[in-house]
PDB file of C-alpha atoms in Angstrom:
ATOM      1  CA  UNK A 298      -5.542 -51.680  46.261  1.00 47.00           C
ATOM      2  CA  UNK A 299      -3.057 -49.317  48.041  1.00 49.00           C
ATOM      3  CA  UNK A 300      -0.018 -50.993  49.184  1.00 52.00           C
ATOM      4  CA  UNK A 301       3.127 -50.019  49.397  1.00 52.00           C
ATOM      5  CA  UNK A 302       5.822 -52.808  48.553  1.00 54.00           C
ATOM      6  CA  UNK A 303       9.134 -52.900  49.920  1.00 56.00           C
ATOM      7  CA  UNK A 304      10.814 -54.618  46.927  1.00 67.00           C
ATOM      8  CA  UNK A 305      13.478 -52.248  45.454  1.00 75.00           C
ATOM      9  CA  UNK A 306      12.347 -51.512  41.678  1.00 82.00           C
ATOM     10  CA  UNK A 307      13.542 -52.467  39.017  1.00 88.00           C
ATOM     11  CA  UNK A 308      13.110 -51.774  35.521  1.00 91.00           C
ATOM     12  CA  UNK A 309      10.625 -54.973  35.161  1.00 92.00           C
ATOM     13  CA  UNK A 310       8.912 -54.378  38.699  1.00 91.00           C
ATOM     14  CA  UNK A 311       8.349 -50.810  37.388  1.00 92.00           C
ATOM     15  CA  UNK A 312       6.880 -51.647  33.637  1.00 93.00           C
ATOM     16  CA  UNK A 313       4.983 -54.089  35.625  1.00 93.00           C
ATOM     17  CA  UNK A 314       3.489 -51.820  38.127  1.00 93.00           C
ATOM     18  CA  UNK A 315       2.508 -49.508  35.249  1.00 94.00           C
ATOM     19  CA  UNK A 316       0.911 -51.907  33.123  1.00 95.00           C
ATOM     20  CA  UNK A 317      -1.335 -53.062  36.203  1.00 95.00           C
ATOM     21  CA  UNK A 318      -2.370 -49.660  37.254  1.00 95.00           C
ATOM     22  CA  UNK A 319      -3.015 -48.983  33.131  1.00 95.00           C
ATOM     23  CA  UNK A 320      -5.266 -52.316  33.094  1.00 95.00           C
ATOM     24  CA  UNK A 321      -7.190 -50.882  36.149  1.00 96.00           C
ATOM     25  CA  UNK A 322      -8.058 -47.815  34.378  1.00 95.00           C
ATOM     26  CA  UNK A 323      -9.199 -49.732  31.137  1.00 96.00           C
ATOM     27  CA  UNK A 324     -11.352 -52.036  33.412  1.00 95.00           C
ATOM     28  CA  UNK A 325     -12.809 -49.192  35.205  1.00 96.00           C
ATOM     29  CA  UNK A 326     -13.474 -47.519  31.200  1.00 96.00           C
ATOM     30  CA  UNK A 327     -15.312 -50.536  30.462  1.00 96.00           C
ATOM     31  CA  UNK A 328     -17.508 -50.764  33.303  1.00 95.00           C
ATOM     32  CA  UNK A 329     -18.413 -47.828  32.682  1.00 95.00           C
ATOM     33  CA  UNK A 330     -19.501 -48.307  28.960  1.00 95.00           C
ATOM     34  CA  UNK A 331     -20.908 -51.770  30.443  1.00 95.00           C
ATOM     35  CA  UNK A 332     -23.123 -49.395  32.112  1.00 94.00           C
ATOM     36  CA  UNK A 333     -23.730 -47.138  29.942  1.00 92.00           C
ATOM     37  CA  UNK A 334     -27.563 -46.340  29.704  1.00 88.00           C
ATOM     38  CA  UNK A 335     -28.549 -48.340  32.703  1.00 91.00           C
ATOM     39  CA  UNK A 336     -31.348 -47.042  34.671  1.00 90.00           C
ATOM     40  CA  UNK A 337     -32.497 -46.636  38.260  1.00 90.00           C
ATOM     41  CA  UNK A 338     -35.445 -45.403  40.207  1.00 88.00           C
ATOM     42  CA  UNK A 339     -33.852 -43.045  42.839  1.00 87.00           C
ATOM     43  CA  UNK A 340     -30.707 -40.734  42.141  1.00 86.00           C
ATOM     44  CA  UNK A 341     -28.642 -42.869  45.001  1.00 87.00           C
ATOM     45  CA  UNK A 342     -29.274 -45.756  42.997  1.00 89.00           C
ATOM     46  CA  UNK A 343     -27.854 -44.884  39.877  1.00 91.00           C
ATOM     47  CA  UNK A 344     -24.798 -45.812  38.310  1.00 93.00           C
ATOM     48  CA  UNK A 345     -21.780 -43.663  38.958  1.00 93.00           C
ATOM     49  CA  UNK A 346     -18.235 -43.826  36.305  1.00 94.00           C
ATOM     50  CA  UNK A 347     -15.709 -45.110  38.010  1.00 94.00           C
ATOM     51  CA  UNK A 348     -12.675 -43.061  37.443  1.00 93.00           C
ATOM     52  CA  UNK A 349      -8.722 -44.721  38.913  1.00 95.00           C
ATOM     53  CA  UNK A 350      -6.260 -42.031  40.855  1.00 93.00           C
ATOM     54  CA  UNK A 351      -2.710 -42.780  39.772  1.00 94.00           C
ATOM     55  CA  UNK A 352      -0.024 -41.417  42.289  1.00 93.00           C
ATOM     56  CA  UNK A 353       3.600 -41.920  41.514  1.00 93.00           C
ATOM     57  CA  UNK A 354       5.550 -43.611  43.805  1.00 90.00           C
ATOM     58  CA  UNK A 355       9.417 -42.629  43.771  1.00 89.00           C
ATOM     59  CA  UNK A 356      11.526 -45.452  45.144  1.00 87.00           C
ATOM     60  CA  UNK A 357      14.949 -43.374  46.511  1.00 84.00           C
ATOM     61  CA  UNK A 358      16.864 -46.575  46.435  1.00 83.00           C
ATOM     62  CA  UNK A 359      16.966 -47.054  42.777  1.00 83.00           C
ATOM     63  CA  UNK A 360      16.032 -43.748  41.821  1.00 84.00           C
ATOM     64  CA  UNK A 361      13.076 -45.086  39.733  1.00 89.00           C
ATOM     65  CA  UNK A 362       9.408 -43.858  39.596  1.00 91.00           C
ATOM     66  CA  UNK A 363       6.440 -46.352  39.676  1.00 91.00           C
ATOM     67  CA  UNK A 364       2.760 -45.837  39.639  1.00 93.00           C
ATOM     68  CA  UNK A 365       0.120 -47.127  41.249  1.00 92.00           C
ATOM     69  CA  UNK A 366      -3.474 -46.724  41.891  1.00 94.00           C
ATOM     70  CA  UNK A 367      -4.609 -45.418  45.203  1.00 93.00           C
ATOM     71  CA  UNK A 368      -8.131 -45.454  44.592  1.00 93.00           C
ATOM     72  CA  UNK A 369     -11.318 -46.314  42.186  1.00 94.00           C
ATOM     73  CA  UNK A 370     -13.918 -43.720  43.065  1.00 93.00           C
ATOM     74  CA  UNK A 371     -17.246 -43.008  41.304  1.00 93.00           C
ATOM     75  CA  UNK A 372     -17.368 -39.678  40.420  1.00 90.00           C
ATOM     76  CA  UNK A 373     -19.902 -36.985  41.799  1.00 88.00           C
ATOM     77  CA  UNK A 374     -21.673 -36.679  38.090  1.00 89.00           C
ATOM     78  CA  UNK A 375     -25.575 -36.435  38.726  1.00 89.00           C
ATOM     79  CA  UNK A 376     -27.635 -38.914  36.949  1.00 91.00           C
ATOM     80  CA  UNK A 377     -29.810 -37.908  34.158  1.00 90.00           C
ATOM     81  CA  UNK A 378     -33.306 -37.179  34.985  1.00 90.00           C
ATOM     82  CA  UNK A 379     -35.787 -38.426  32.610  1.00 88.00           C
ATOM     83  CA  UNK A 380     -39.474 -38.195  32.948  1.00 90.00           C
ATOM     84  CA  UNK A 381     -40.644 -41.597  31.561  1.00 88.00           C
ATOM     85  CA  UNK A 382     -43.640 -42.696  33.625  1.00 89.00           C
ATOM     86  CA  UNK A 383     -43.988 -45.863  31.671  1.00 88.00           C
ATOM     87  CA  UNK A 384     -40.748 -47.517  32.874  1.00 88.00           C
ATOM     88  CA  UNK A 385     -41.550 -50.270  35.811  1.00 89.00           C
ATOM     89  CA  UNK A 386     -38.594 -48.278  37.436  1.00 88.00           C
ATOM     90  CA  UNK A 387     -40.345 -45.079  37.711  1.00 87.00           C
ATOM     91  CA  UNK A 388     -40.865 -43.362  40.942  1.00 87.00           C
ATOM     92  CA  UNK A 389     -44.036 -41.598  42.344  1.00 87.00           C
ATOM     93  CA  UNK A 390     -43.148 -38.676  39.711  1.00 89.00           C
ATOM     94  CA  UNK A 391     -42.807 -40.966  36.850  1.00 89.00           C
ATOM     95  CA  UNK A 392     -39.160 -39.813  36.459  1.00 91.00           C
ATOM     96  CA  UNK A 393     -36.383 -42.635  36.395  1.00 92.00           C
ATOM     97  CA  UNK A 394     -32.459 -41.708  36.694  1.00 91.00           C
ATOM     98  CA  UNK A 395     -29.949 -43.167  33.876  1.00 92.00           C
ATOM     99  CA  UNK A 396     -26.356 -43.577  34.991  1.00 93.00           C
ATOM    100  CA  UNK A 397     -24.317 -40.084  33.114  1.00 93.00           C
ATOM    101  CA  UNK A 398     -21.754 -41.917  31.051  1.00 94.00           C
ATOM    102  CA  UNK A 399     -19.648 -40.142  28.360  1.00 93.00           C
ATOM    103  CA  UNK A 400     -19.306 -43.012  25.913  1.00 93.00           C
ATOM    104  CA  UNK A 401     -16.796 -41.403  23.213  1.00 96.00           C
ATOM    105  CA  UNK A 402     -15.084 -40.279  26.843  1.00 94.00           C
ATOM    106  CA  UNK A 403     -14.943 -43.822  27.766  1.00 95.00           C
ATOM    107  CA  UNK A 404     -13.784 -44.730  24.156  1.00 96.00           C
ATOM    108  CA  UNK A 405     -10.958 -42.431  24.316  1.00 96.00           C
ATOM    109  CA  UNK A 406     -10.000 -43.410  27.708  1.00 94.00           C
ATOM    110  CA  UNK A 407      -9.433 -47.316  26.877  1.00 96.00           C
ATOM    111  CA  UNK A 408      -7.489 -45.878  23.551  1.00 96.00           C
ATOM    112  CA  UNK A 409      -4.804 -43.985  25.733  1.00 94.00           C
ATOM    113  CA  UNK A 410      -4.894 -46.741  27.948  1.00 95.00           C
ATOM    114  CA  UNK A 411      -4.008 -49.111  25.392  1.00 96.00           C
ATOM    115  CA  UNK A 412      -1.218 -46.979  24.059  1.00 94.00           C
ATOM    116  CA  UNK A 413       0.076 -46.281  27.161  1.00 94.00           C
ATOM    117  CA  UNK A 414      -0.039 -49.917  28.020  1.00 95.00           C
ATOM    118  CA  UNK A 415       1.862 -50.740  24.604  1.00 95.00           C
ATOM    119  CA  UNK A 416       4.366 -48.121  25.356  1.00 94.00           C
ATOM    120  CA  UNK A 417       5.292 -50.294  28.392  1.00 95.00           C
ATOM    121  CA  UNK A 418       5.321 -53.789  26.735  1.00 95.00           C
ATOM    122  CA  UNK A 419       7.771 -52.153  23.749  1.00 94.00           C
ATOM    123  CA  UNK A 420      10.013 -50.574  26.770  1.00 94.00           C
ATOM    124  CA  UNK A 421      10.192 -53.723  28.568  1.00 94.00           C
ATOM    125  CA  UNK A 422      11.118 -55.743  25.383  1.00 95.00           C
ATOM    126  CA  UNK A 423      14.234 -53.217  24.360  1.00 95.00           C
ATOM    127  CA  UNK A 424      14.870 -53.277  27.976  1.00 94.00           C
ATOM    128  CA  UNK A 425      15.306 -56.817  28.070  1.00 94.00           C
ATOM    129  CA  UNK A 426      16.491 -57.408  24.445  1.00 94.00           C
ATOM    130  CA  UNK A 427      19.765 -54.824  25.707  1.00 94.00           C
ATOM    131  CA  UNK A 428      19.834 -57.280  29.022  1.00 92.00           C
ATOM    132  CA  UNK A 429      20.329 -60.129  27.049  1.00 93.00           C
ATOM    133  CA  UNK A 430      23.008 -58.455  24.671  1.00 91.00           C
ATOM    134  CA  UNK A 431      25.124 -57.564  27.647  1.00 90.00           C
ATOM    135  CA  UNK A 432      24.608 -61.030  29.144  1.00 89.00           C
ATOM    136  CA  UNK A 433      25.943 -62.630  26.072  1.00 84.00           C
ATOM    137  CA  UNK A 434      28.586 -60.570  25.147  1.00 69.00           C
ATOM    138  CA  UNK A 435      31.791 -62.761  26.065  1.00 56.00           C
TER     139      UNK A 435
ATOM    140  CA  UNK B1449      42.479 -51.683  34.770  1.00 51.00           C
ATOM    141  CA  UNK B1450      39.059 -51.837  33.819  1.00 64.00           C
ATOM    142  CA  UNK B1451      39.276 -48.077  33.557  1.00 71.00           C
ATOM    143  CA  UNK B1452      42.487 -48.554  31.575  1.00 76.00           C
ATOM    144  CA  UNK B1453      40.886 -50.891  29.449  1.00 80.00           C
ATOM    145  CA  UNK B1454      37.826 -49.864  28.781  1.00 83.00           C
ATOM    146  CA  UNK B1455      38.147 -45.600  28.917  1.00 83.00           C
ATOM    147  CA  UNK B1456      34.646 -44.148  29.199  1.00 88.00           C
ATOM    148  CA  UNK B1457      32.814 -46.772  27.680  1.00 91.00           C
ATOM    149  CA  UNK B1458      32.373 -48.676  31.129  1.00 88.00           C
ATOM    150  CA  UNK B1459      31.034 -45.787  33.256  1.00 90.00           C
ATOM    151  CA  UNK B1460      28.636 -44.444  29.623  1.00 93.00           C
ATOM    152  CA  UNK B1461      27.248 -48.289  30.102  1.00 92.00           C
ATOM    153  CA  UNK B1462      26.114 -47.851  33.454  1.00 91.00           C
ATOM    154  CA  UNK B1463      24.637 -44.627  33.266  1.00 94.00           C
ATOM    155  CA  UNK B1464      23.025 -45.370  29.718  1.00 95.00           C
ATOM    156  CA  UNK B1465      21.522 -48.360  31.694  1.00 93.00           C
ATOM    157  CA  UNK B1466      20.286 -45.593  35.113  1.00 93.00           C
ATOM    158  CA  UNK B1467      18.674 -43.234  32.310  1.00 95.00           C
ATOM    159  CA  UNK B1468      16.673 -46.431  30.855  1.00 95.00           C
ATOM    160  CA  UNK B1469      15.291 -46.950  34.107  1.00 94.00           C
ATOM    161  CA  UNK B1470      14.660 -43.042  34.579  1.00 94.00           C
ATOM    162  CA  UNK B1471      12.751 -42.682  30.938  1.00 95.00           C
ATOM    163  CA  UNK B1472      10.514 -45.943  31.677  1.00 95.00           C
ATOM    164  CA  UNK B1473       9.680 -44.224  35.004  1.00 95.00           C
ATOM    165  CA  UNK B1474       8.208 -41.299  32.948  1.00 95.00           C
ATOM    166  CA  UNK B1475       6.681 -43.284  30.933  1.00 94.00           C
ATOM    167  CA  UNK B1476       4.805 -45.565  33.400  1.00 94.00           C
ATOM    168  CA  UNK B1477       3.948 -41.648  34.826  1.00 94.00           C
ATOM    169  CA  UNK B1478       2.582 -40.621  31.666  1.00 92.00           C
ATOM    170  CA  UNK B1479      -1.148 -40.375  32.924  1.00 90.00           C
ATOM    171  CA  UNK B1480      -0.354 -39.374  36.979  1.00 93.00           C
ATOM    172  CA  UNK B1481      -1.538 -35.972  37.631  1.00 93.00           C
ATOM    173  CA  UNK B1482       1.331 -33.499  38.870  1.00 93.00           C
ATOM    174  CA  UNK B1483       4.125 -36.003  37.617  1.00 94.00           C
ATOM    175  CA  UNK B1484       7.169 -33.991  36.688  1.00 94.00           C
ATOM    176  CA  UNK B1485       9.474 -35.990  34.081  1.00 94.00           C
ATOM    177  CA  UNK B1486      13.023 -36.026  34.524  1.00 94.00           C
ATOM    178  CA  UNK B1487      15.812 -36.608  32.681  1.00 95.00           C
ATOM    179  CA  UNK B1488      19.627 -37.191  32.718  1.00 94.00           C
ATOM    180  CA  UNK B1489      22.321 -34.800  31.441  1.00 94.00           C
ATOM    181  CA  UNK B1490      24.050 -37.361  30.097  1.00 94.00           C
ATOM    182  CA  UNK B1491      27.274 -35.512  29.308  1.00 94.00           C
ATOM    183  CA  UNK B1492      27.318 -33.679  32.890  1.00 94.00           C
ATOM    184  CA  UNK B1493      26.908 -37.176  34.641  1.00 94.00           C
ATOM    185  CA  UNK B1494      29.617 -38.691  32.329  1.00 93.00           C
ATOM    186  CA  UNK B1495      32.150 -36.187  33.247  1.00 93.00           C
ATOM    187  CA  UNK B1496      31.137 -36.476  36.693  1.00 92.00           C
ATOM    188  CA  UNK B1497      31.803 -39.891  37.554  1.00 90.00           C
ATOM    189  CA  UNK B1498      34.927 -40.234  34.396  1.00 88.00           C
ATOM    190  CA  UNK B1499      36.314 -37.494  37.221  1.00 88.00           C
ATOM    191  CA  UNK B1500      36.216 -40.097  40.131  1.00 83.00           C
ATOM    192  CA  UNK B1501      32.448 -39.821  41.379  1.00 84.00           C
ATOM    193  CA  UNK B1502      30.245 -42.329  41.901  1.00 85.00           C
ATOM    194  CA  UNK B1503      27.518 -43.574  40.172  1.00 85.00           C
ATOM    195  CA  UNK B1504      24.747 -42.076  42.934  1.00 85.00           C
ATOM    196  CA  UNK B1505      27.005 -38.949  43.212  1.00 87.00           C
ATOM    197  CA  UNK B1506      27.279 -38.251  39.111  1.00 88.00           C
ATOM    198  CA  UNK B1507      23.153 -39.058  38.552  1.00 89.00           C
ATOM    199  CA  UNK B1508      21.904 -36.965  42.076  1.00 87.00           C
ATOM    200  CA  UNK B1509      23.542 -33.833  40.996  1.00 86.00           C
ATOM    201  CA  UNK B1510      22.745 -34.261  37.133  1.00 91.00           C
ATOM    202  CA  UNK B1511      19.005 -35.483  36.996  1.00 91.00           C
ATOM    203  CA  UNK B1512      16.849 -32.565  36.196  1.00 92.00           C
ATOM    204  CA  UNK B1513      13.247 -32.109  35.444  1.00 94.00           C
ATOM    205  CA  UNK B1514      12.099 -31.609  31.830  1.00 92.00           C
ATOM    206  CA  UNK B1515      10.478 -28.279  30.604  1.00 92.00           C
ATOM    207  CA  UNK B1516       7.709 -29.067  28.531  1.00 90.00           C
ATOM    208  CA  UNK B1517       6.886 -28.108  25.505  1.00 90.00           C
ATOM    209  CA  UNK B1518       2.993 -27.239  26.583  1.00 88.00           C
ATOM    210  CA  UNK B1519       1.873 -27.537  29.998  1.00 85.00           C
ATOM    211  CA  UNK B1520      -0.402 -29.764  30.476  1.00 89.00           C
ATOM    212  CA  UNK B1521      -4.397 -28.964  32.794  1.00 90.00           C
ATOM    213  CA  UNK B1522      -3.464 -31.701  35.832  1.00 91.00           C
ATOM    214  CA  UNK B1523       0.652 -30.571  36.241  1.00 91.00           C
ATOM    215  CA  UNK B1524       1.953 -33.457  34.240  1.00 92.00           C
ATOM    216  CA  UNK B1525       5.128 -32.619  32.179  1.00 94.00           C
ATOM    217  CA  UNK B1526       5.218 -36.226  30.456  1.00 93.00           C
ATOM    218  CA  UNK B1527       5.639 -35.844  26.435  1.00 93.00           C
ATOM    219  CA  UNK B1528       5.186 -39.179  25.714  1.00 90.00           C
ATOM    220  CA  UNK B1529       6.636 -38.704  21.930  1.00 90.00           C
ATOM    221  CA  UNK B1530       9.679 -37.156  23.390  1.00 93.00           C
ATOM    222  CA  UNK B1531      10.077 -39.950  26.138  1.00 94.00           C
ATOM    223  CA  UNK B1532       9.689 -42.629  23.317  1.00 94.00           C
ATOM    224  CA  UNK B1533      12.221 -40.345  21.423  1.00 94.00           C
ATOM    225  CA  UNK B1534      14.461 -39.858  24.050  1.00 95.00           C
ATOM    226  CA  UNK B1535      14.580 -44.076  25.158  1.00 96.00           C
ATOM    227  CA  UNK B1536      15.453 -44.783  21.409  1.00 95.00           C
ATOM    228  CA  UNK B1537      17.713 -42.904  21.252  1.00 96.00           C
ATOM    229  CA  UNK B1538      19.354 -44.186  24.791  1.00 96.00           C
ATOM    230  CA  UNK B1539      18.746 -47.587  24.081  1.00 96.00           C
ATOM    231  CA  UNK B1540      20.956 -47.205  20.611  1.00 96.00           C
ATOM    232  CA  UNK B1541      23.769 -45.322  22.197  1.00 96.00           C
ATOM    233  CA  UNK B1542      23.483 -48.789  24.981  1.00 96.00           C
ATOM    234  CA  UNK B1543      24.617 -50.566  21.686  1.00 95.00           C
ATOM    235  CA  UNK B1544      26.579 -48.815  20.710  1.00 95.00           C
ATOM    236  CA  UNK B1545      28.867 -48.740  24.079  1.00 94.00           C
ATOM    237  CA  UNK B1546      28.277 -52.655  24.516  1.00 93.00           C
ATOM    238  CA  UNK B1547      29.933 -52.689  21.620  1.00 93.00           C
ATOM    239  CA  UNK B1548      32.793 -50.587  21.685  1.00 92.00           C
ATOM    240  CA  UNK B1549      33.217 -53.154  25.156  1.00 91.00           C
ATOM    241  CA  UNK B1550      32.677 -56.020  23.336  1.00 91.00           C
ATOM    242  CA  UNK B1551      35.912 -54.645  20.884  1.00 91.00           C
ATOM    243  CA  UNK B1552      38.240 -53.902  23.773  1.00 89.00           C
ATOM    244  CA  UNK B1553      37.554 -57.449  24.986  1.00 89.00           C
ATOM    245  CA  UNK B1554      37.630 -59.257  22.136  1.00 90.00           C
ATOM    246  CA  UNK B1555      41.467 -57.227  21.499  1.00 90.00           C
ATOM    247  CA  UNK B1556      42.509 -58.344  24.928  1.00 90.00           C
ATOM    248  CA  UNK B1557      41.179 -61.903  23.968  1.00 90.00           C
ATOM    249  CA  UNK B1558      42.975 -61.992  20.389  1.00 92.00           C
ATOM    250  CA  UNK B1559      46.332 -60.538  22.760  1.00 92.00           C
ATOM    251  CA  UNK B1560      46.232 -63.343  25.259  1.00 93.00           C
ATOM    252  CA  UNK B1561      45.661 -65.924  22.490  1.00 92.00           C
ATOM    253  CA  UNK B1562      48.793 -64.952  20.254  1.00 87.00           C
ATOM    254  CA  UNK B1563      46.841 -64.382  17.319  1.00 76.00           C
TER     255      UNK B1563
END
């Protein structure tokens, strides 16, 4: 995903870029809770959250900020050990590893990402809404 | 003439319209770690450029970061209520310019047609 775009910004490139990079993050939140409780019989195995880095990326042209994501990383969280010799997953020590997701963590993570993401749709609209005023005043 | 015409309102339009684009910047930032917010001092860049500067020249020396109220863990100084606050109240004063220029026009207009 990192790229670096030579297009000057511009209010709509930049409520754009923002809105992507907020939609990774929510993806990446529900993946997570997708995975939530999902089980594996070595520690490699097992599921890792994903987490987004956002950088900001100044454009000195225009004097505007975007953001973008540079990465989607799993995070270095150890798995949960649990000692269930029963499960068809379990290794020679009957122990099986359950991927560590925080699911009110996740919850609260696609909340601000929503809100964030709504923050940039209601910009955009007065944005354009003032564009349009200026256009048609005669 | 434009400057005769329209006084301040011309130059306030522009730079109204450079501190939308600044605000939505911080607000796209609001969840990148070590973002610093800035803002325009709107009456500083006004006089600057009503005094013969240019639009660059009046924003470059007048855009400063914003003190937050609370710092926050990862360096990011974005309030979002105050951003949201802040691009209200820029986008109203927008109207409100627009039409103060949309007056002076509509004079000139009424002028030209004898009425």
């Amino acid at each position: 995903m990192p790229q670096s775009n030579p297009q000057t910004l511009n209010i709509f490139t930049l409520a754009q870029r923002g809105m992507s990079a907020q939609m990774v993050r929510m993806n990446a939140a529900a993946s997570n809770l997708a995975n939530a409780g999902s089980v594996a019989g070595s520690e490699a195995e097992a599921y890792r959250p994903l987490r987004p880095t956002f950088e900001a990326e100044l454009d000195r042209a225009s004097g505007l900020t975007g953001v973008r994501v540079t990465s989607v990383s799993p995070s270095d969280i150890a798995p949960i050990r649990r000692h269930d010799p029963g499960h068809p997953l379990a290794d020679a020590n009957g122990d099986v590893w359950e991927a560590p997701v925080d699911e009110t963590g996740e919850m609260v993570e696609i909340m601000e990402s929503a809100r964030q993401y709504q923050n940039l749709v209601e910009a955009l609209q007065t944005a354009k809404q003032l564009m349009l005023e200026t256009m048609r005043s005669k | 003439m434009s400057e005769r015409l329209f006084g301040i309102h011309g130059a306030a339009l522009e730079l109204r319209s450079q501190r939308m684009g600044l605000l939505t910047s911080n607000i796209a930032n609001a969840a990148t770690p070590g973002y610093k917010a800035r803002d325009i001092d709107f009456a500083a860049a006004l006089a600057a450029k009503t005094s013969g500067a240019g639009t660059d020249q009046a924003l470059a020396g007048n855009t400063l970061y914003r003190i937050p109220t609370m710092d926050s863990a990862d360096g990011n100084t974005v309030e979002l209520a105050n951003e949201q606050l802040a691009f209200a109240e820029n986008a109203v004063a927008y109207s409100a310019t627009l039409s103060f220029v949309q007056g002076k026009v509509d004079t000139v207009k009424r002028a030209l047609k004898g009425e």
